[in-house]
Tab-separated table of N, CA and C in Angstrom:
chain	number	residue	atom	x	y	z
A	1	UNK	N	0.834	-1.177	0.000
A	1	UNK	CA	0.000	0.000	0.000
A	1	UNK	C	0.882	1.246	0.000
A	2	UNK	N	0.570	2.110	-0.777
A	2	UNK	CA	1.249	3.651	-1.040
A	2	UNK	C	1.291	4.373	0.509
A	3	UNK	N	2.127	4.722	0.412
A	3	UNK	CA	2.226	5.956	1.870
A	3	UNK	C	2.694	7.046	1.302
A	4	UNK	N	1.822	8.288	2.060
A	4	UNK	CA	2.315	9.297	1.895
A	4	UNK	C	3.186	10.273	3.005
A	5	UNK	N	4.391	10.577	2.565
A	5	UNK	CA	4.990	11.452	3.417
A	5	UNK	C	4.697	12.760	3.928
A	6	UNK	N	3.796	13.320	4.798
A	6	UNK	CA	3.167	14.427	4.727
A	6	UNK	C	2.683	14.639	6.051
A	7	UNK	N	2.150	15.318	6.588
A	7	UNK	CA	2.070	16.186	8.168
A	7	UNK	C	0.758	16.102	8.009
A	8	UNK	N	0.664	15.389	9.480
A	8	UNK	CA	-1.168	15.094	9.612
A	8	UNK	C	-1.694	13.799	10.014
A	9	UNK	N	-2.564	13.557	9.811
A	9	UNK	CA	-3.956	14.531	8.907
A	9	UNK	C	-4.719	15.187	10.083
A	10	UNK	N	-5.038	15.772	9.681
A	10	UNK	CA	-5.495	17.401	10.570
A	10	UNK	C	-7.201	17.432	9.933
A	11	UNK	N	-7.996	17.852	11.146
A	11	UNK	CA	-9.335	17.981	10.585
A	11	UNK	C	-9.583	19.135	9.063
A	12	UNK	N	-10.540	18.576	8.390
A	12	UNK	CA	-10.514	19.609	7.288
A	12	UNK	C	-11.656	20.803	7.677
A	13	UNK	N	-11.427	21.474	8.390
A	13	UNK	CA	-11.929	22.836	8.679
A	13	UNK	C	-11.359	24.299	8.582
A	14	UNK	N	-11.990	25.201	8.298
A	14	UNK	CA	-11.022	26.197	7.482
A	14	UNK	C	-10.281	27.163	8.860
A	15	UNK	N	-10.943	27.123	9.761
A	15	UNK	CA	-9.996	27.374	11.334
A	15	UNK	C	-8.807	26.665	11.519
A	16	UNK	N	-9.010	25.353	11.461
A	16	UNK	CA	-7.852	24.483	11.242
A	16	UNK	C	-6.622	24.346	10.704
A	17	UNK	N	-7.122	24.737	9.192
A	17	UNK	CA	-6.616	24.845	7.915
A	17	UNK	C	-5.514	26.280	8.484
A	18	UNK	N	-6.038	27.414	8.901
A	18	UNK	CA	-5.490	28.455	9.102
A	18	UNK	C	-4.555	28.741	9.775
A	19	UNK	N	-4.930	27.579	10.734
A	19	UNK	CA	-3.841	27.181	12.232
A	19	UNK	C	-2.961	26.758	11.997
A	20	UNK	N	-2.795	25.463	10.649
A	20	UNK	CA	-1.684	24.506	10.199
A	20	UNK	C	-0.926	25.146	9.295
A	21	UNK	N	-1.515	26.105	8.141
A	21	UNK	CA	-1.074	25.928	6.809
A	21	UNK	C	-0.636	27.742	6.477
A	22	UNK	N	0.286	28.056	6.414
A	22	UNK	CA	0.735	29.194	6.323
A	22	UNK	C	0.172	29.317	4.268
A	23	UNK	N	-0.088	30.796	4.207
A	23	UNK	CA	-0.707	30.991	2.745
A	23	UNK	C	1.169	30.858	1.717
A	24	UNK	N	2.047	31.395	1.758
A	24	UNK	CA	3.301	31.061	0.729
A	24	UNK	C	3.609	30.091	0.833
A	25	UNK	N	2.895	29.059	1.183
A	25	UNK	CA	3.689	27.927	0.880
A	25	UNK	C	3.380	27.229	-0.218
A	26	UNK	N	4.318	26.608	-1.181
A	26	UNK	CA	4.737	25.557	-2.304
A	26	UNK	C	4.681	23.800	-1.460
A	27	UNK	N	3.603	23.321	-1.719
A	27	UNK	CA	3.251	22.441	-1.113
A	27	UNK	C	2.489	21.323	-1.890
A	28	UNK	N	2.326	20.154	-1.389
A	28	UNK	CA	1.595	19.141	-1.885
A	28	UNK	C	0.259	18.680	-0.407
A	29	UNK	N	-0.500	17.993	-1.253
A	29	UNK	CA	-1.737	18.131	-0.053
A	29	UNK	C	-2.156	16.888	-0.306
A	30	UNK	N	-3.061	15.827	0.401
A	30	UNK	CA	-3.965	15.299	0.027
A	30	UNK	C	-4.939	15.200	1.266
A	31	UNK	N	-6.585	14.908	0.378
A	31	UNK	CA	-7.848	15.316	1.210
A	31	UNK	C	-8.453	13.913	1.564
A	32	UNK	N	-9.048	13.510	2.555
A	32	UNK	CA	-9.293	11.944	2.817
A	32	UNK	C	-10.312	12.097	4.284
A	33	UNK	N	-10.490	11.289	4.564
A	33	UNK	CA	-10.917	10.770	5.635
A	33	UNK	C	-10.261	9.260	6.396
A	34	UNK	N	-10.748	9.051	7.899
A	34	UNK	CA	-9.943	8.148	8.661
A	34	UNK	C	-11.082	6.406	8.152
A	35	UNK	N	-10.909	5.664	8.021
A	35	UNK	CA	-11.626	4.636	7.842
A	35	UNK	C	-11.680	3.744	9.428
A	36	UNK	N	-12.124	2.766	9.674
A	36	UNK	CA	-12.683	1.764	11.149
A	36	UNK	C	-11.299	1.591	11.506
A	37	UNK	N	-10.404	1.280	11.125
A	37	UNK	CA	-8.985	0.925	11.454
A	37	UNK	C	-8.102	2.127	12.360
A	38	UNK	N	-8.423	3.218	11.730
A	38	UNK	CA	-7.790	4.592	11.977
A	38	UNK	C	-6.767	4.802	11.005
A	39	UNK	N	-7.005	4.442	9.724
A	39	UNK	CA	-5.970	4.657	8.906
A	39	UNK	C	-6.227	5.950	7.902
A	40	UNK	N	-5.524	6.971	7.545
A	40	UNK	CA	-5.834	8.085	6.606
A	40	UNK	C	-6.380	7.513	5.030
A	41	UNK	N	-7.167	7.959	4.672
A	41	UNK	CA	-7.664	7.434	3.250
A	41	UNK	C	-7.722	8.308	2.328
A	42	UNK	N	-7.273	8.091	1.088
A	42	UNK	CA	-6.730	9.295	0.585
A	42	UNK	C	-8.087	9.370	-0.746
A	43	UNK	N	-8.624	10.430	-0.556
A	43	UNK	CA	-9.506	10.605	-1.572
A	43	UNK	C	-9.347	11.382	-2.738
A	44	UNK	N	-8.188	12.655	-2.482
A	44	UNK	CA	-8.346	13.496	-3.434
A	44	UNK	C	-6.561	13.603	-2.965
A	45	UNK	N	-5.652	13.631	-4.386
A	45	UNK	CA	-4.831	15.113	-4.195
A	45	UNK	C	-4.063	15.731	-4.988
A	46	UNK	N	-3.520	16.798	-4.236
A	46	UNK	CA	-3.430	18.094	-5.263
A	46	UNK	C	-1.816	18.615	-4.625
A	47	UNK	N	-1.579	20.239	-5.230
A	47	UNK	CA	-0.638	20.984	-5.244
A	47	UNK	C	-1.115	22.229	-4.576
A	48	UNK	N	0.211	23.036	-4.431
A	48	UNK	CA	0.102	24.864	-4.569
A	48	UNK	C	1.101	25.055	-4.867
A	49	UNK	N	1.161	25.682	-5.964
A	49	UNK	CA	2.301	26.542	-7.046
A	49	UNK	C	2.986	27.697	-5.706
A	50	UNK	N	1.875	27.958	-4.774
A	50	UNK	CA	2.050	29.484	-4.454
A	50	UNK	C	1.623	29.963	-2.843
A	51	UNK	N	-0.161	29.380	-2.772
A	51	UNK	CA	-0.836	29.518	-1.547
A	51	UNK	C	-1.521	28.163	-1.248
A	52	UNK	N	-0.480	27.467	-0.119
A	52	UNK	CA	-1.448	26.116	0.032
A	52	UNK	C	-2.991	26.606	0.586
A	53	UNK	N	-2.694	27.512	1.772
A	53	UNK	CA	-4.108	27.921	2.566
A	53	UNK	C	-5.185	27.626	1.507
A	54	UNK	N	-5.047	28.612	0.545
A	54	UNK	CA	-6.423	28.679	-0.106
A	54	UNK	C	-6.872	27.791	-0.865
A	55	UNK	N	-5.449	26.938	-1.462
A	55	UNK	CA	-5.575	26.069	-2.343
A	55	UNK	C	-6.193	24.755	-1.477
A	56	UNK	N	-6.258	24.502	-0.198
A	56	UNK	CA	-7.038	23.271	0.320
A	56	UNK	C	-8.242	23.660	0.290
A	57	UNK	N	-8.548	25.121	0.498
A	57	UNK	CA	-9.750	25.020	1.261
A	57	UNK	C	-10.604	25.372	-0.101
A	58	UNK	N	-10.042	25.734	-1.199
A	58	UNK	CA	-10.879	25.525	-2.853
A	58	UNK	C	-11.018	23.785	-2.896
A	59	UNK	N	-10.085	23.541	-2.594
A	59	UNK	CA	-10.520	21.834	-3.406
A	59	UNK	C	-10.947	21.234	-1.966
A	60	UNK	N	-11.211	21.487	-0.812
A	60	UNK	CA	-12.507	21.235	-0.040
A	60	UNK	C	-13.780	21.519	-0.535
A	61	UNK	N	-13.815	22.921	-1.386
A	61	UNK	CA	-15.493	22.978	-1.312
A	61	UNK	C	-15.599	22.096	-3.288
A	62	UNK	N	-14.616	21.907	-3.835
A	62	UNK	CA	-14.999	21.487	-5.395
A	62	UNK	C	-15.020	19.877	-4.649
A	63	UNK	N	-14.294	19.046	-4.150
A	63	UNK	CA	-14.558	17.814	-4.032
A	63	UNK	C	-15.640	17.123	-2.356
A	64	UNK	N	-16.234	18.035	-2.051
A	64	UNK	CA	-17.394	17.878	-0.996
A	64	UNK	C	-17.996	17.645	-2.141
A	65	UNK	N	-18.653	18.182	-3.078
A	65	UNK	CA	-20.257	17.655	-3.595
A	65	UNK	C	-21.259	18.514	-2.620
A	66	UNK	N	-20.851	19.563	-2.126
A	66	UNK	CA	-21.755	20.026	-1.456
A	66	UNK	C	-22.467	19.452	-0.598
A	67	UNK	N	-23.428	19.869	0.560
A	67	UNK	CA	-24.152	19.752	1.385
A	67	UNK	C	-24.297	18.087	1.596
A	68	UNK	N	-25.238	18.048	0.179
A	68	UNK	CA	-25.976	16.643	-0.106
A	68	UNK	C	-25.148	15.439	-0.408
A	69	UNK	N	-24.295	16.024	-1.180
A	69	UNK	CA	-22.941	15.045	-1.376
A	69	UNK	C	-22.131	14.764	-0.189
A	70	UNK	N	-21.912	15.631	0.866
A	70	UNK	CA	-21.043	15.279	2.284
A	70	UNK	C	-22.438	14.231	3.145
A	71	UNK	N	-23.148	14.419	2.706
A	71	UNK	CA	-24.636	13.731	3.424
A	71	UNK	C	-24.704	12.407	2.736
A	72	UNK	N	-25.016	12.417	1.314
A	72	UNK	CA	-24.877	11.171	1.099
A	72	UNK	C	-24.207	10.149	-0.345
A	73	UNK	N	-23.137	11.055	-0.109
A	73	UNK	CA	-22.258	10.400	-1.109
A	73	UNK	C	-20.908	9.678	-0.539
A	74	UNK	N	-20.416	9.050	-1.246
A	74	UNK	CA	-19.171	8.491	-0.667
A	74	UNK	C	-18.003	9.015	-0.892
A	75	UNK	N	-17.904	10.073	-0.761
A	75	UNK	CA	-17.106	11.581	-0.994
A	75	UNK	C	-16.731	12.273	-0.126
A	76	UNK	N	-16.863	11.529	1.569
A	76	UNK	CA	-16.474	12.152	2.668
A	76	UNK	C	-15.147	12.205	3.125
A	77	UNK	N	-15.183	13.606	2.663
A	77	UNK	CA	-13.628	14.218	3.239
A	77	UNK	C	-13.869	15.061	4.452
A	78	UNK	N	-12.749	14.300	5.533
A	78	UNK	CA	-12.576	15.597	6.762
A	78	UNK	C	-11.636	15.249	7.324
A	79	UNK	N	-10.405	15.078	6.410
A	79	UNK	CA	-8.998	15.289	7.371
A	79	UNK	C	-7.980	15.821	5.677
A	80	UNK	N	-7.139	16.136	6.438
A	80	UNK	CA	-6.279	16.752	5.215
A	80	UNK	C	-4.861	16.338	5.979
A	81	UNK	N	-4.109	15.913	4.494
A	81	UNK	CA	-2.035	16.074	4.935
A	81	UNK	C	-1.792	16.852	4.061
A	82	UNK	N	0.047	17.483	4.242
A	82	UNK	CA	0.349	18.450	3.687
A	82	UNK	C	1.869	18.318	3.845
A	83	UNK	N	2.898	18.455	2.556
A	83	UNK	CA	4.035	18.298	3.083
A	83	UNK	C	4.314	19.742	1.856
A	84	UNK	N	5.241	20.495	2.674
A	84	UNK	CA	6.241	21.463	1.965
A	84	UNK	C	7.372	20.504	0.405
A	85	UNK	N	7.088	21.516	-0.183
A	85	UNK	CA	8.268	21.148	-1.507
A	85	UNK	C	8.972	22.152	-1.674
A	86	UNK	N	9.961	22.357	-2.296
A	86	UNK	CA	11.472	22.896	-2.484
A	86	UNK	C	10.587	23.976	-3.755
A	87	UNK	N	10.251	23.473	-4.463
A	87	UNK	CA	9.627	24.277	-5.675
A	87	UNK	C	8.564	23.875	-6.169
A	88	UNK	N	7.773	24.471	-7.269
A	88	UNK	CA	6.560	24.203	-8.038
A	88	UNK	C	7.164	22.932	-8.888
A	89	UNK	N	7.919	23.338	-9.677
A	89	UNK	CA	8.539	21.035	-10.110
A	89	UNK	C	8.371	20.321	-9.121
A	90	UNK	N	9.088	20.343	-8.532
A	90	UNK	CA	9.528	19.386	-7.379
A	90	UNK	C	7.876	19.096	-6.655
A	91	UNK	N	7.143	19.638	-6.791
A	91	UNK	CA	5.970	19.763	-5.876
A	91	UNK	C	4.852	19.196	-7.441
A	92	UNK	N	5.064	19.392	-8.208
A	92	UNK	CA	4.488	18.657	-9.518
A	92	UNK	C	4.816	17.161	-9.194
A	93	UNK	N	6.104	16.762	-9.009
A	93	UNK	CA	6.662	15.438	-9.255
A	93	UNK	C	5.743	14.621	-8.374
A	94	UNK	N	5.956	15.426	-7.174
A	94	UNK	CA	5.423	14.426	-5.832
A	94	UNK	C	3.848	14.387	-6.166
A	95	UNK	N	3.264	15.180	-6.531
A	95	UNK	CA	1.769	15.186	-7.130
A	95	UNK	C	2.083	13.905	-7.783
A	96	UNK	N	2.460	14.360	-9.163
A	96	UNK	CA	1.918	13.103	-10.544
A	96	UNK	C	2.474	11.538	-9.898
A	97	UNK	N	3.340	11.561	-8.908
A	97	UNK	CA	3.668	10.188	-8.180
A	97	UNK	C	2.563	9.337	-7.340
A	98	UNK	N	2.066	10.404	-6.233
A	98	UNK	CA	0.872	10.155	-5.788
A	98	UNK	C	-0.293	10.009	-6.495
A	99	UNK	N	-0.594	10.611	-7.262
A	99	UNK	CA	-1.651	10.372	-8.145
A	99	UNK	C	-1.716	9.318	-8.810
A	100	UNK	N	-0.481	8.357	-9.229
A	100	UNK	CA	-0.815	7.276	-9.844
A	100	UNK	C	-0.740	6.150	-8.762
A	101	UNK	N	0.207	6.459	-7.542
A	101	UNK	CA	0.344	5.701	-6.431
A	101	UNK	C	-0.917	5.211	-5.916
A	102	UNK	N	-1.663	6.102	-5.869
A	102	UNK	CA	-3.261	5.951	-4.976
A	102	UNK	C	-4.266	6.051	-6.158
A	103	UNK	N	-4.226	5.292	-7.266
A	103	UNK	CA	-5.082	4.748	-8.195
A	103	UNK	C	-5.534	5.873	-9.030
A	104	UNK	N	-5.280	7.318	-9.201
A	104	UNK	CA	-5.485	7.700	-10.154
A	104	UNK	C	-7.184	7.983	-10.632
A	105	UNK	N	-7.268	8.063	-11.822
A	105	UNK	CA	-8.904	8.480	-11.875
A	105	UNK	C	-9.778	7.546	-11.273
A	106	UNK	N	-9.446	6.006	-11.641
A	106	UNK	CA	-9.860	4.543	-10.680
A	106	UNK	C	-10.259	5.037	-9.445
A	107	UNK	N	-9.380	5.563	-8.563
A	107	UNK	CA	-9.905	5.717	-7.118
A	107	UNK	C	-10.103	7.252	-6.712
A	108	UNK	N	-9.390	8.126	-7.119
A	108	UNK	CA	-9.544	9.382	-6.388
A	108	UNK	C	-10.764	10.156	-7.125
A	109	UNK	N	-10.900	10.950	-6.644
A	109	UNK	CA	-12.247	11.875	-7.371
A	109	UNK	C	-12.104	12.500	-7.852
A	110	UNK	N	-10.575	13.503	-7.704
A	110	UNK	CA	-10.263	14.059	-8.838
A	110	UNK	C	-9.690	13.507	-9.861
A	111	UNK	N	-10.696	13.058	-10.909
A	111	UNK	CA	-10.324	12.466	-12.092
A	111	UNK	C	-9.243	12.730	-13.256
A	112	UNK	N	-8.605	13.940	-13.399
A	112	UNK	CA	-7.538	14.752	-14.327
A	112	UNK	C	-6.253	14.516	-13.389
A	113	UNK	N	-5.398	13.767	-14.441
A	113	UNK	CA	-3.815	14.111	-13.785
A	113	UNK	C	-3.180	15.142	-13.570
A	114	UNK	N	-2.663	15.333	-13.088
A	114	UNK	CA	-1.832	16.870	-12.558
A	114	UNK	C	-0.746	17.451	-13.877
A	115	UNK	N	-1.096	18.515	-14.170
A	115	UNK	CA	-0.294	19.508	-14.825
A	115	UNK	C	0.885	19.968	-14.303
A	116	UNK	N	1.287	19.652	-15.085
A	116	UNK	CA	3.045	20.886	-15.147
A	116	UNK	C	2.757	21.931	-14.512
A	117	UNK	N	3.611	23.020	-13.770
A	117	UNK	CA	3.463	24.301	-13.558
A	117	UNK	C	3.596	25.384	-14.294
């Protein structure tokens, strides 16, 4: 099973978010929830070229599904990890790695592979 190297997982709330995640940071993220075991489950993840802050808490509200979707879809995210990268490459790499590591359009919800910077 894939592991990710990353700080956390930390509730996904935007108080939270504010507490953990300084806005300049060049970072990699992923969004999940804990499963019966207590293990992190990785549902979604992503980058920041620039501002992680804002950049979690955008792809919190695009991969909730909103209201009805956190209610009754299988789309429940409420923990987040986050590890610092050296640069926007370097922070690409570790993306497009994870992304195929943790199944890719197959399993995560965000269905599009990660772009270049």
């Amino acid at each position: 099973m894939p592991k990710l190297e990353m700080d956390g997982p930390f509730d996904l709330k935007d108080g939270i978010i504010d507490q953990e995640v300084d806005k300049d940071m060049i970072s990699n993220f992923a969004l999940g929830c804990m499963d019966k075991d207590g293990k992190f489950v990785v549902k979604a993840i992503g980058r920041s070229d620039k501002d992680l802050n804002m950049e979690i808490k955008s792809a919190k509200r695009r991969f909730s599904g909103g209201l009805l979707g956190q209610m009754f879809g299988n789309n429940k995210l409420d923990k987040f990890k986050f590890s610092l990268a050296a640069n926007a490459d370097s922070a690409y790499q570790v993306e497009a790695c994870a992304f195929e590591n943790f199944g890719g359009p197959k399993n995560l919800i965000n269905k599009k592979p990660p772009t270049p910077p």
